[in-house]
mmCIF file of C-alpha atoms and ligand atoms in Angstrom:
data_model
loop_
_atom_site.group_PDB
_atom_site.id
_atom_site.type_symbol
_atom_site.label_atom_id
_atom_site.label_comp_id
_atom_site.label_asym_id
_atom_site.label_seq_id
_atom_site.Cartn_x
_atom_site.Cartn_y
_atom_site.Cartn_z
ATOM 1 C CA UNK A 23 99.910 29.866 140.281
ATOM 2 C CA UNK A 24 100.542 28.309 143.689
ATOM 3 C CA UNK A 25 102.337 24.973 143.280
ATOM 4 C CA UNK A 26 100.814 21.820 144.712
ATOM 5 C CA UNK A 27 102.869 20.817 147.804
ATOM 6 C CA UNK A 28 101.965 17.153 147.454
ATOM 7 C CA UNK A 29 103.961 17.017 144.190
ATOM 8 C CA UNK A 30 107.179 17.654 146.130
ATOM 9 C CA UNK A 31 109.045 15.811 148.868
ATOM 10 C CA UNK A 32 109.518 17.296 152.317
ATOM 11 C CA UNK A 33 113.125 18.052 151.438
ATOM 12 C CA UNK A 34 112.072 19.859 148.252
ATOM 13 C CA UNK A 35 109.581 21.834 150.321
ATOM 14 C CA UNK A 36 112.318 22.730 152.805
ATOM 15 C CA UNK A 37 110.544 21.028 155.728
ATOM 16 C CA UNK A 38 113.008 19.752 158.263
ATOM 17 C CA UNK A 39 111.395 19.744 161.692
ATOM 18 C CA UNK A 40 108.395 18.391 163.540
ATOM 19 C CA UNK A 41 106.586 21.737 163.809
ATOM 20 C CA UNK A 42 106.827 22.354 160.060
ATOM 21 C CA UNK A 43 105.487 18.841 159.354
ATOM 22 C CA UNK A 44 102.513 19.400 161.668
ATOM 23 C CA UNK A 45 101.828 22.773 160.041
ATOM 24 C CA UNK A 46 102.012 21.223 156.591
ATOM 25 C CA UNK A 47 99.433 18.544 157.512
ATOM 26 C CA UNK A 48 97.266 21.155 159.259
ATOM 27 C CA UNK A 49 97.174 23.148 155.991
ATOM 28 C CA UNK A 50 96.054 20.082 154.072
ATOM 29 C CA UNK A 51 93.342 19.432 156.609
ATOM 30 C CA UNK A 52 92.092 23.009 156.289
ATOM 31 C CA UNK A 53 91.993 22.571 152.499
ATOM 32 C CA UNK A 54 89.928 19.391 152.904
ATOM 33 C CA UNK A 55 87.541 20.990 155.401
ATOM 34 C CA UNK A 56 86.927 23.965 153.159
ATOM 35 C CA UNK A 57 86.196 21.685 150.198
ATOM 36 C CA UNK A 58 83.698 19.762 152.327
ATOM 37 C CA UNK A 59 81.952 23.008 153.199
ATOM 38 C CA UNK A 60 81.744 23.983 149.538
ATOM 39 C CA UNK A 61 79.802 20.833 148.591
ATOM 40 C CA UNK A 62 76.179 20.177 149.420
ATOM 41 C CA UNK A 63 74.716 18.026 146.623
ATOM 42 C CA UNK A 64 73.572 14.455 147.441
ATOM 43 C CA UNK A 65 76.220 12.984 145.119
ATOM 44 C CA UNK A 66 79.112 15.373 145.911
ATOM 45 C CA UNK A 67 80.798 12.809 148.159
ATOM 46 C CA UNK A 68 81.772 10.841 145.048
ATOM 47 C CA UNK A 69 84.242 13.369 143.511
ATOM 48 C CA UNK A 70 85.570 14.069 147.032
ATOM 49 C CA UNK A 71 86.266 10.379 147.504
ATOM 50 C CA UNK A 72 88.093 10.193 144.186
ATOM 51 C CA UNK A 73 90.087 13.426 144.797
ATOM 52 C CA UNK A 74 91.165 12.539 148.333
ATOM 53 C CA UNK A 75 91.035 8.784 148.744
ATOM 54 C CA UNK A 76 91.318 7.539 145.137
ATOM 55 C CA UNK A 77 94.369 5.725 143.708
ATOM 56 C CA UNK A 78 95.738 9.017 142.359
ATOM 57 C CA UNK A 79 94.204 11.118 145.102
ATOM 58 C CA UNK A 80 95.762 13.534 147.599
ATOM 59 C CA UNK A 81 96.398 10.922 150.319
ATOM 60 C CA UNK A 82 98.242 8.530 148.026
ATOM 61 C CA UNK A 83 100.330 11.480 146.751
ATOM 62 C CA UNK A 84 101.217 12.379 150.383
ATOM 63 C CA UNK A 85 102.099 8.772 151.056
ATOM 64 C CA UNK A 86 104.386 8.669 147.984
ATOM 65 C CA UNK A 87 106.001 12.104 148.330
ATOM 66 C CA UNK A 88 106.057 12.822 152.066
ATOM 67 C CA UNK A 89 105.765 9.546 153.968
ATOM 68 C CA UNK A 90 107.868 7.054 152.030
ATOM 69 C CA UNK A 91 110.885 9.305 151.342
ATOM 70 C CA UNK A 92 110.746 11.031 154.799
ATOM 71 C CA UNK A 93 114.122 11.210 156.575
ATOM 72 C CA UNK A 94 114.285 8.815 159.564
ATOM 73 C CA UNK A 95 113.981 11.539 162.200
ATOM 74 C CA UNK A 96 110.765 12.864 160.690
ATOM 75 C CA UNK A 97 109.189 9.519 159.765
ATOM 76 C CA UNK A 98 107.308 8.987 163.100
ATOM 77 C CA UNK A 99 105.668 12.415 163.029
ATOM 78 C CA UNK A 100 104.875 12.177 159.299
ATOM 79 C CA UNK A 101 103.360 8.696 159.874
ATOM 80 C CA UNK A 102 101.204 9.926 162.778
ATOM 81 C CA UNK A 103 100.054 13.053 160.951
ATOM 82 C CA UNK A 104 99.343 11.001 157.863
ATOM 83 C CA UNK A 105 97.186 8.485 159.784
ATOM 84 C CA UNK A 106 95.290 11.288 161.528
ATOM 85 C CA UNK A 107 94.709 13.048 158.232
ATOM 86 C CA UNK A 108 93.513 9.830 156.559
ATOM 87 C CA UNK A 109 91.062 9.119 159.392
ATOM 88 C CA UNK A 110 89.807 12.692 159.222
ATOM 89 C CA UNK A 111 89.328 12.547 155.447
ATOM 90 C CA UNK A 112 87.649 9.118 155.555
ATOM 91 C CA UNK A 113 85.206 10.273 158.217
ATOM 92 C CA UNK A 114 84.578 13.499 156.361
ATOM 93 C CA UNK A 115 83.780 11.765 153.058
ATOM 94 C CA UNK A 116 81.647 9.140 154.836
ATOM 95 C CA UNK A 117 79.708 11.901 156.610
ATOM 96 C CA UNK A 118 79.117 13.626 153.250
ATOM 97 C CA UNK A 119 77.942 10.327 151.826
ATOM 98 C CA UNK A 120 75.537 9.717 154.709
ATOM 99 C CA UNK A 121 74.049 13.174 154.373
ATOM 100 C CA UNK A 122 73.817 12.870 150.567
ATOM 101 C CA UNK A 123 72.207 9.443 150.579
ATOM 102 C CA UNK A 124 69.811 10.437 153.333
ATOM 103 C CA UNK A 125 68.735 13.459 151.289
ATOM 104 C CA UNK A 126 68.256 11.339 148.136
ATOM 105 C CA UNK A 127 66.223 8.815 150.066
ATOM 106 C CA UNK A 128 64.009 11.468 151.624
ATOM 107 C CA UNK A 129 63.487 13.029 148.206
ATOM 108 C CA UNK A 130 62.534 9.627 146.760
ATOM 109 C CA UNK A 131 60.212 8.968 149.673
ATOM 110 C CA UNK A 132 58.591 12.353 149.240
ATOM 111 C CA UNK A 133 58.162 11.665 145.517
ATOM 112 C CA UNK A 134 56.685 8.235 146.080
ATOM 113 C CA UNK A 135 54.468 9.045 149.003
ATOM 114 C CA UNK A 136 50.851 8.197 148.259
ATOM 115 C CA UNK A 137 48.562 11.028 149.106
ATOM 116 C CA UNK A 138 45.348 9.263 149.974
ATOM 117 C CA UNK A 139 43.464 12.530 150.107
ATOM 118 C CA UNK A 140 43.898 13.094 146.342
ATOM 119 C CA UNK A 141 40.994 12.085 144.095
ATOM 120 C CA UNK A 142 41.542 8.667 142.431
ATOM 121 C CA UNK A 143 42.132 8.083 138.740
ATOM 122 C CA UNK A 144 38.852 6.992 137.174
ATOM 123 C CA UNK A 145 39.480 4.488 134.408
ATOM 124 C CA UNK A 146 36.380 4.006 132.298
ATOM 125 C CA UNK A 147 35.295 0.382 132.256
ATOM 126 C CA UNK A 148 33.850 -0.695 128.922
ATOM 127 C CA UNK A 149 30.542 -2.485 128.616
ATOM 128 C CA UNK A 150 29.292 -5.331 126.465
ATOM 129 C CA UNK A 151 28.390 -4.173 122.991
ATOM 130 C CA UNK A 152 24.674 -4.030 122.286
ATOM 131 C CA UNK A 153 25.025 -6.770 119.653
ATOM 132 C CA UNK A 154 26.712 -8.999 122.263
ATOM 133 C CA UNK A 155 23.939 -8.187 124.747
ATOM 134 C CA UNK A 156 21.353 -9.171 122.136
ATOM 135 C CA UNK A 157 23.200 -12.432 121.446
ATOM 136 C CA UNK A 158 23.153 -13.204 125.163
ATOM 137 C CA UNK A 159 19.452 -12.406 125.462
ATOM 138 C CA UNK A 160 18.633 -14.705 122.513
ATOM 139 C CA UNK A 161 20.857 -17.454 123.927
ATOM 140 C CA UNK A 162 19.203 -17.164 127.338
ATOM 141 C CA UNK A 163 15.749 -17.700 125.836
ATOM 142 C CA UNK A 164 16.718 -20.730 123.748
ATOM 143 C CA UNK A 165 18.828 -22.301 126.488
ATOM 144 C CA UNK A 166 15.703 -22.199 128.670
ATOM 145 C CA UNK A 167 13.939 -24.248 125.951
ATOM 146 C CA UNK A 168 16.606 -26.972 125.954
ATOM 147 C CA UNK A 169 18.695 -25.774 122.997
ATOM 148 C CA UNK A 170 22.494 -25.842 123.168
ATOM 149 C CA UNK A 171 24.849 -23.242 121.699
ATOM 150 C CA UNK A 172 27.377 -24.271 119.034
ATOM 151 C CA UNK A 173 29.685 -22.165 116.902
ATOM 152 C CA UNK A 174 31.140 -22.751 113.471
ATOM 153 C CA UNK A 175 33.676 -21.439 110.952
ATOM 154 C CA UNK A 176 33.240 -18.100 109.192
ATOM 155 C CA UNK A 177 35.042 -19.480 106.129
ATOM 156 C CA UNK A 178 33.101 -22.165 104.297
ATOM 157 C CA UNK A 179 33.178 -24.179 101.115
ATOM 158 C CA UNK A 180 30.359 -23.562 98.596
ATOM 159 C CA UNK A 181 29.178 -27.085 99.440
ATOM 160 C CA UNK A 182 28.255 -26.218 103.029
ATOM 161 C CA UNK A 183 27.147 -22.656 102.329
ATOM 162 C CA UNK A 184 24.979 -23.596 99.324
ATOM 163 C CA UNK A 185 24.825 -27.096 97.870
ATOM 164 C CA UNK A 186 24.116 -29.105 101.033
ATOM 165 C CA UNK A 187 21.407 -26.556 101.809
ATOM 166 C CA UNK A 188 19.704 -27.445 98.566
ATOM 167 C CA UNK A 189 20.996 -24.383 96.718
ATOM 168 C CA UNK A 190 22.678 -25.807 93.593
ATOM 169 C CA UNK A 191 25.040 -23.743 91.485
ATOM 170 C CA UNK A 192 22.463 -22.476 89.018
ATOM 171 C CA UNK A 193 19.904 -21.577 91.714
ATOM 172 C CA UNK A 194 18.714 -17.931 91.671
ATOM 173 C CA UNK A 195 18.810 -17.867 95.510
ATOM 174 C CA UNK A 196 22.607 -17.703 95.203
ATOM 175 C CA UNK A 197 22.400 -14.335 93.495
ATOM 176 C CA UNK A 198 21.066 -12.637 96.614
ATOM 177 C CA UNK A 199 23.840 -14.194 98.662
ATOM 178 C CA UNK A 200 26.759 -13.530 96.331
ATOM 179 C CA UNK A 201 29.649 -12.959 98.648
ATOM 180 C CA UNK A 202 33.375 -12.648 99.225
ATOM 181 C CA UNK A 203 35.393 -15.531 97.830
ATOM 182 C CA UNK A 204 38.923 -16.053 99.106
ATOM 183 C CA UNK A 205 41.799 -15.372 96.762
ATOM 184 C CA UNK A 206 43.457 -18.791 96.734
ATOM 185 C CA UNK A 207 46.143 -20.337 94.487
ATOM 186 C CA UNK A 208 44.799 -21.739 91.181
ATOM 187 C CA UNK A 209 43.517 -25.284 91.553
ATOM 188 C CA UNK A 210 42.557 -24.900 95.239
ATOM 189 C CA UNK A 211 39.081 -25.711 96.385
ATOM 190 C CA UNK A 212 37.049 -22.456 96.480
ATOM 191 C CA UNK A 213 36.278 -20.973 99.904
ATOM 192 C CA UNK A 214 34.041 -18.066 100.835
ATOM 193 C CA UNK A 215 32.989 -16.020 103.842
ATOM 194 C CA UNK A 216 29.727 -17.627 104.929
ATOM 195 C CA UNK A 217 26.638 -15.698 103.881
ATOM 196 C CA UNK A 218 24.501 -17.118 106.679
ATOM 197 C CA UNK A 219 24.845 -19.358 109.727
ATOM 198 C CA UNK A 220 22.794 -22.100 108.016
ATOM 199 C CA UNK A 221 25.898 -24.172 107.003
ATOM 200 C CA UNK A 222 26.086 -25.136 110.671
ATOM 201 C CA UNK A 223 22.801 -27.035 110.207
ATOM 202 C CA UNK A 224 24.676 -29.375 107.877
ATOM 203 C CA UNK A 225 27.874 -29.593 109.960
ATOM 204 C CA UNK A 226 25.828 -30.447 113.047
ATOM 205 C CA UNK A 227 23.626 -33.086 111.388
ATOM 206 C CA UNK A 228 26.696 -34.681 109.764
ATOM 207 C CA UNK A 229 28.199 -35.166 113.227
ATOM 208 C CA UNK A 230 25.151 -35.875 115.320
ATOM 209 C CA UNK A 231 22.083 -38.085 115.063
ATOM 210 C CA UNK A 232 18.666 -36.726 116.176
ATOM 211 C CA UNK A 233 17.507 -35.366 118.520
ATOM 212 C CA UNK A 234 19.215 -32.092 117.593
ATOM 213 C CA UNK A 235 18.337 -28.776 119.206
ATOM 214 C CA UNK A 236 20.986 -26.125 118.579
ATOM 215 C CA UNK A 237 21.393 -22.433 118.097
ATOM 216 C CA UNK A 238 24.414 -20.976 116.291
ATOM 217 C CA UNK A 239 25.395 -17.368 116.985
ATOM 218 C CA UNK A 240 27.972 -15.823 114.657
ATOM 219 C CA UNK A 241 29.137 -13.351 112.056
ATOM 220 C CA UNK A 242 28.112 -13.581 108.412
ATOM 221 C CA UNK A 243 29.140 -11.653 105.299
ATOM 222 C CA UNK A 244 27.367 -10.473 102.165
ATOM 223 C CA UNK A 245 28.189 -8.132 99.317
ATOM 224 C CA UNK A 246 25.361 -5.814 100.370
ATOM 225 C CA UNK A 247 25.741 -2.066 100.087
ATOM 226 C CA UNK A 248 25.696 -0.483 103.541
ATOM 227 C CA UNK A 249 22.524 1.427 104.432
ATOM 228 C CA UNK A 250 20.411 1.870 107.559
ATOM 229 C CA UNK A 251 19.377 -1.804 107.647
ATOM 230 C CA UNK A 252 22.224 -3.477 105.713
ATOM 231 C CA UNK A 253 25.856 -4.087 106.435
ATOM 232 C CA UNK A 254 28.396 -6.263 104.600
ATOM 233 C CA UNK A 255 29.169 -7.992 107.903
ATOM 234 C CA UNK A 256 26.340 -8.688 110.288
ATOM 235 C CA UNK A 257 25.230 -11.235 112.891
ATOM 236 C CA UNK A 258 22.819 -14.127 112.837
ATOM 237 C CA UNK A 259 21.599 -16.787 115.208
ATOM 238 C CA UNK A 260 20.682 -19.988 113.422
ATOM 239 C CA UNK A 261 18.272 -22.382 115.066
ATOM 240 C CA UNK A 262 17.730 -26.043 114.256
ATOM 241 C CA UNK A 263 15.553 -28.652 115.915
ATOM 242 C CA UNK A 264 15.276 -32.149 114.426
ATOM 243 C CA UNK A 265 13.683 -35.180 116.049
ATOM 244 C CA UNK A 266 11.327 -38.007 115.184
ATOM 245 C CA UNK A 267 8.119 -36.191 116.064
ATOM 246 C CA UNK A 268 8.548 -32.460 115.542
ATOM 247 C CA UNK A 269 5.483 -30.806 114.075
ATOM 248 C CA UNK A 270 4.699 -27.402 112.638
ATOM 249 C CA UNK A 271 2.849 -26.759 115.932
ATOM 250 C CA UNK A 272 6.029 -27.070 117.972
ATOM 251 C CA UNK A 273 7.763 -24.784 115.509
ATOM 252 C CA UNK A 274 5.035 -22.151 115.796
ATOM 253 C CA UNK A 275 4.943 -22.411 119.595
ATOM 254 C CA UNK A 276 8.714 -22.022 119.873
ATOM 255 C CA UNK A 277 8.801 -19.005 117.580
ATOM 256 C CA UNK A 278 5.912 -17.318 119.426
ATOM 257 C CA UNK A 279 7.535 -17.989 122.796
ATOM 258 C CA UNK A 280 10.833 -16.519 121.606
ATOM 259 C CA UNK A 281 9.237 -13.350 120.213
ATOM 260 C CA UNK A 282 7.169 -12.802 123.382
ATOM 261 C CA UNK A 283 10.201 -13.260 125.604
ATOM 262 C CA UNK A 284 12.372 -11.061 123.439
ATOM 263 C CA UNK A 285 9.986 -8.209 122.603
ATOM 264 C CA UNK A 286 7.406 -8.421 125.413
ATOM 265 C CA UNK A 287 4.117 -10.173 126.092
ATOM 266 C CA UNK A 288 1.967 -7.588 124.277
ATOM 267 C CA UNK A 289 3.594 -8.534 120.974
ATOM 268 C CA UNK A 290 1.753 -10.925 118.659
ATOM 269 C CA UNK A 291 3.289 -12.932 115.831
ATOM 270 C CA UNK A 292 2.082 -14.059 112.443
ATOM 271 C CA UNK A 293 3.611 -16.403 109.893
ATOM 272 C CA UNK A 294 3.692 -15.283 106.279
ATOM 273 C CA UNK A 295 4.509 -17.692 103.416
ATOM 274 C CA UNK A 296 8.009 -17.266 102.070
ATOM 275 C CA UNK A 297 10.696 -19.245 100.291
ATOM 276 C CA UNK A 298 14.044 -20.706 101.298
ATOM 277 C CA UNK A 299 15.506 -23.658 99.354
ATOM 278 C CA UNK A 300 16.332 -25.479 102.600
ATOM 279 C CA UNK A 301 12.929 -25.197 104.327
ATOM 280 C CA UNK A 302 9.530 -26.370 103.179
ATOM 281 C CA UNK A 303 7.158 -24.795 103.962
ATOM 282 C CA UNK A 304 9.080 -21.557 104.549
ATOM 283 C CA UNK A 305 7.800 -18.536 106.412
ATOM 284 C CA UNK A 306 8.691 -15.024 107.420
ATOM 285 C CA UNK A 307 7.885 -14.390 111.054
ATOM 286 C CA UNK A 308 6.263 -10.983 111.574
ATOM 287 C CA UNK A 309 5.562 -9.317 114.914
ATOM 288 C CA UNK A 310 3.112 -6.591 115.935
ATOM 289 C CA UNK A 311 4.772 -3.247 115.302
ATOM 290 C CA UNK A 312 5.831 -2.250 118.803
ATOM 291 C CA UNK A 313 5.825 1.461 117.960
ATOM 292 C CA UNK A 314 2.127 1.726 116.994
ATOM 293 C CA UNK A 315 1.090 -1.615 118.554
ATOM 294 C CA UNK A 316 -0.531 -2.664 115.280
ATOM 295 C CA UNK A 317 -2.389 0.551 114.415
ATOM 296 C CA UNK A 318 -0.012 1.395 111.559
ATOM 297 C CA UNK A 319 2.843 3.875 111.488
ATOM 298 C CA UNK A 320 5.863 4.934 109.442
ATOM 299 C CA UNK A 321 8.089 2.184 110.833
ATOM 300 C CA UNK A 322 5.721 -0.614 109.789
ATOM 301 C CA UNK A 323 4.708 1.191 106.604
ATOM 302 C CA UNK A 324 1.139 1.376 107.946
ATOM 303 C CA UNK A 325 0.798 -2.433 107.961
ATOM 304 C CA UNK A 326 0.870 -2.858 111.752
ATOM 305 C CA UNK A 327 3.441 -5.670 111.357
ATOM 306 C CA UNK A 328 7.215 -5.831 111.287
ATOM 307 C CA UNK A 329 9.163 -8.589 109.556
ATOM 308 C CA UNK A 330 11.435 -10.324 112.036
ATOM 309 C CA UNK A 331 13.133 -13.370 110.496
ATOM 310 C CA UNK A 332 12.950 -16.296 108.091
ATOM 311 C CA UNK A 333 12.211 -19.862 109.143
ATOM 312 C CA UNK A 334 10.468 -23.068 108.175
ATOM 313 C CA UNK A 335 10.332 -26.851 108.405
ATOM 314 C CA UNK A 336 13.614 -28.426 107.276
ATOM 315 C CA UNK A 337 13.321 -29.447 103.612
ATOM 316 C CA UNK A 338 13.640 -33.265 103.317
ATOM 317 C CA UNK A 339 16.213 -32.677 100.557
ATOM 318 C CA UNK A 340 18.634 -31.402 103.215
ATOM 319 C CA UNK A 341 18.314 -34.648 105.185
ATOM 320 C CA UNK A 342 19.566 -36.411 102.051
ATOM 321 C CA UNK A 343 22.889 -34.548 102.320
ATOM 322 C CA UNK A 344 23.484 -35.660 105.922
ATOM 323 C CA UNK A 345 22.214 -39.218 105.738
ATOM 324 C CA UNK A 346 19.170 -38.640 107.898
ATOM 325 C CA UNK A 347 16.114 -40.728 107.121
ATOM 326 C CA UNK A 348 13.657 -38.107 105.812
ATOM 327 C CA UNK A 349 10.753 -40.514 106.400
ATOM 328 C CA UNK A 350 11.582 -40.871 110.066
ATOM 329 C CA UNK A 351 12.703 -37.393 111.147
ATOM 330 C CA UNK A 352 11.274 -33.901 110.947
ATOM 331 C CA UNK A 353 12.320 -30.529 112.209
ATOM 332 C CA UNK A 354 12.411 -26.793 111.844
ATOM 333 C CA UNK A 355 15.042 -24.121 111.357
ATOM 334 C CA UNK A 356 15.204 -20.357 111.662
ATOM 335 C CA UNK A 357 17.732 -17.630 110.998
ATOM 336 C CA UNK A 358 17.555 -14.538 113.188
ATOM 337 C CA UNK A 359 19.174 -11.302 111.999
ATOM 338 C CA UNK A 360 20.646 -10.187 115.321
ATOM 339 C CA UNK A 361 21.460 -6.615 114.300
ATOM 340 C CA UNK A 362 17.968 -6.124 112.876
ATOM 341 C CA UNK A 363 16.311 -7.606 116.004
ATOM 342 C CA UNK A 364 18.462 -5.385 118.159
ATOM 343 C CA UNK A 365 17.507 -2.340 116.073
ATOM 344 C CA UNK A 366 13.826 -3.165 116.514
ATOM 345 C CA UNK A 367 14.032 -3.857 120.230
ATOM 346 C CA UNK A 368 16.052 -0.754 121.105
ATOM 347 C CA UNK A 369 14.666 1.624 118.452
ATOM 348 C CA UNK A 370 17.951 2.133 116.588
ATOM 349 C CA UNK A 371 17.334 3.686 113.214
ATOM 350 C CA UNK A 372 20.727 2.972 111.612
ATOM 351 C CA UNK A 373 22.549 -0.395 111.761
ATOM 352 C CA UNK A 374 25.845 1.362 110.965
ATOM 353 C CA UNK A 375 25.838 2.738 114.535
ATOM 354 C CA UNK A 376 26.737 -0.779 115.702
ATOM 355 C CA UNK A 377 30.021 -0.697 113.834
ATOM 356 C CA UNK A 378 31.221 2.892 114.241
ATOM 357 C CA UNK A 379 32.461 2.496 117.816
ATOM 358 C CA UNK A 380 31.120 5.896 118.811
ATOM 359 C CA UNK A 381 31.184 5.856 122.607
ATOM 360 C CA UNK A 382 28.275 8.316 122.751
ATOM 361 C CA UNK A 383 26.158 5.563 121.193
ATOM 362 C CA UNK A 384 27.712 2.653 123.114
ATOM 363 C CA UNK A 385 27.320 4.399 126.499
ATOM 364 C CA UNK A 386 23.557 4.383 126.091
ATOM 365 C CA UNK A 387 23.547 0.600 126.522
ATOM 366 C CA UNK A 388 25.660 -0.091 129.612
HETATM 367 C C1 FA5 E 10 18.879 -16.307 105.716
HETATM 368 O O1 FA5 E 10 20.030 -15.908 105.842
HETATM 369 C C2 FA5 E 10 18.496 -17.711 106.030
HETATM 370 N N1 FA5 E 10 19.682 -18.484 106.223
HETATM 371 C C3 FA5 E 10 17.589 -17.737 107.244
HETATM 372 C C4 FA5 E 10 16.934 -19.043 107.497
HETATM 373 C C5 FA5 E 10 17.538 -19.962 108.320
HETATM 374 C C6 FA5 E 10 15.700 -19.339 106.876
HETATM 375 C C7 FA5 E 10 16.928 -21.175 108.552
HETATM 376 C C8 FA5 E 10 15.111 -20.539 107.100
HETATM 377 C C9 FA5 E 10 15.694 -21.462 107.943
HETATM 378 P P1 FA5 E 10 17.899 -13.975 105.068
HETATM 379 O O2 FA5 E 10 18.739 -13.773 103.859
HETATM 380 O O3 FA5 E 10 16.485 -13.491 105.009
HETATM 381 O O4 FA5 E 10 17.860 -15.529 105.448
HETATM 382 O O5 FA5 E 10 18.633 -13.323 106.316
HETATM 383 C C10 FA5 E 10 18.176 -13.524 107.627
HETATM 384 C C11 FA5 E 10 18.161 -12.206 108.391
HETATM 385 O O6 FA5 E 10 19.452 -11.607 108.329
HETATM 386 C C12 FA5 E 10 17.251 -11.156 107.782
HETATM 387 O O7 FA5 E 10 15.940 -11.340 108.258
HETATM 388 C C13 FA5 E 10 17.829 -9.878 108.282
HETATM 389 O O8 FA5 E 10 17.386 -9.634 109.608
HETATM 390 C C14 FA5 E 10 19.302 -10.200 108.363
HETATM 391 N N2 FA5 E 10 20.055 -9.607 107.252
HETATM 392 C C15 FA5 E 10 20.107 -10.021 105.965
HETATM 393 N N3 FA5 E 10 20.964 -9.266 105.251
HETATM 394 C C16 FA5 E 10 21.457 -8.346 106.092
HETATM 395 C C17 FA5 E 10 22.435 -7.283 105.973
HETATM 396 N N4 FA5 E 10 23.075 -7.038 104.851
HETATM 397 N N5 FA5 E 10 22.702 -6.531 107.062
HETATM 398 C C18 FA5 E 10 22.100 -6.780 108.247
HETATM 399 N N6 FA5 E 10 21.204 -7.784 108.441
HETATM 400 C C19 FA5 E 10 20.882 -8.564 107.381
#
């Protein structure tokens, strides 16, 4: 194997005159130039810099072995050749670096260039869920009648969900609203997921003196088995209006106006006697079946009418729980099943579709 001349001094190499020194440096230069030619990668200048200009590189070896121990008569020529070689190597490595970095930059630019002629990326924008749209439609109608929107907690105490609404513990009406109680440490006050939005009637009247005109949109929970019209979580909008001179007429007018606005002007309403412990009298509001327009069909079970929601005049017993003077004030309340109303309005035959997040269903209601 050929020995490395930079490991030996000039004397050890047998170099004793100017011509031999120049030849020696010329050979080194040729070696450098051929190494430069053999490299073309954008980062190749880095090993070249280390090999030639680094602390243990070729030039420092030449300085140690040839320059420093050079005999006095050769020192000037060795010094000159050394400086020329160093300049040559520095320029050579810098040129490699410039070429390499330029290439890397062009490659990066080419990679990052935005081609405006390519088709854009279409990101699907979601839409409001049909239940949300129905909420907004209901809110719009009642806001136009002077109601305000309030919201309340989904976790309630039995007092607000039942007792203050005139549903005492033994009352059979509780059976139909048996629900999910929270698992709390022994001795804690019981809490449950509200079964209806009606507790907000009590919260509102506790805080506010008449006149009261509110609607309460929100989620409610019941231990109902899921089927095409039932879900264990569904949505209601509660309504409450209490003032000193509210009559059954105003109640009827408001309900009729809402149904006409919501389902269309061809729809008629009728009130059917019903029962809720917190309203007296209580009614179910029915509307003309919008499929057969009252002639009778499968949807309305040939009756021509469809049940829409429960309502009534606020039972004076409820005023007793909120310190309202039952002799002075009167009012009405209603509880709209939002999912059911939405099903009727848009002809959706299964309430479960609202909760399955199937985009094929959701896309139909942009
Ligand atoms: C109530 O919840 C009363 N709080 C309504 C009320 C308020 C009456 C104020 C009087 C005054 P009801 O249990 O009928 O009433 O429920 C109201 C509506 O919720 C029903 O008409 C129906 O549309 C809807 N609903 C009831 N249970 C379910 C369920 N499991 N899934 C989907 N919707 C339901």
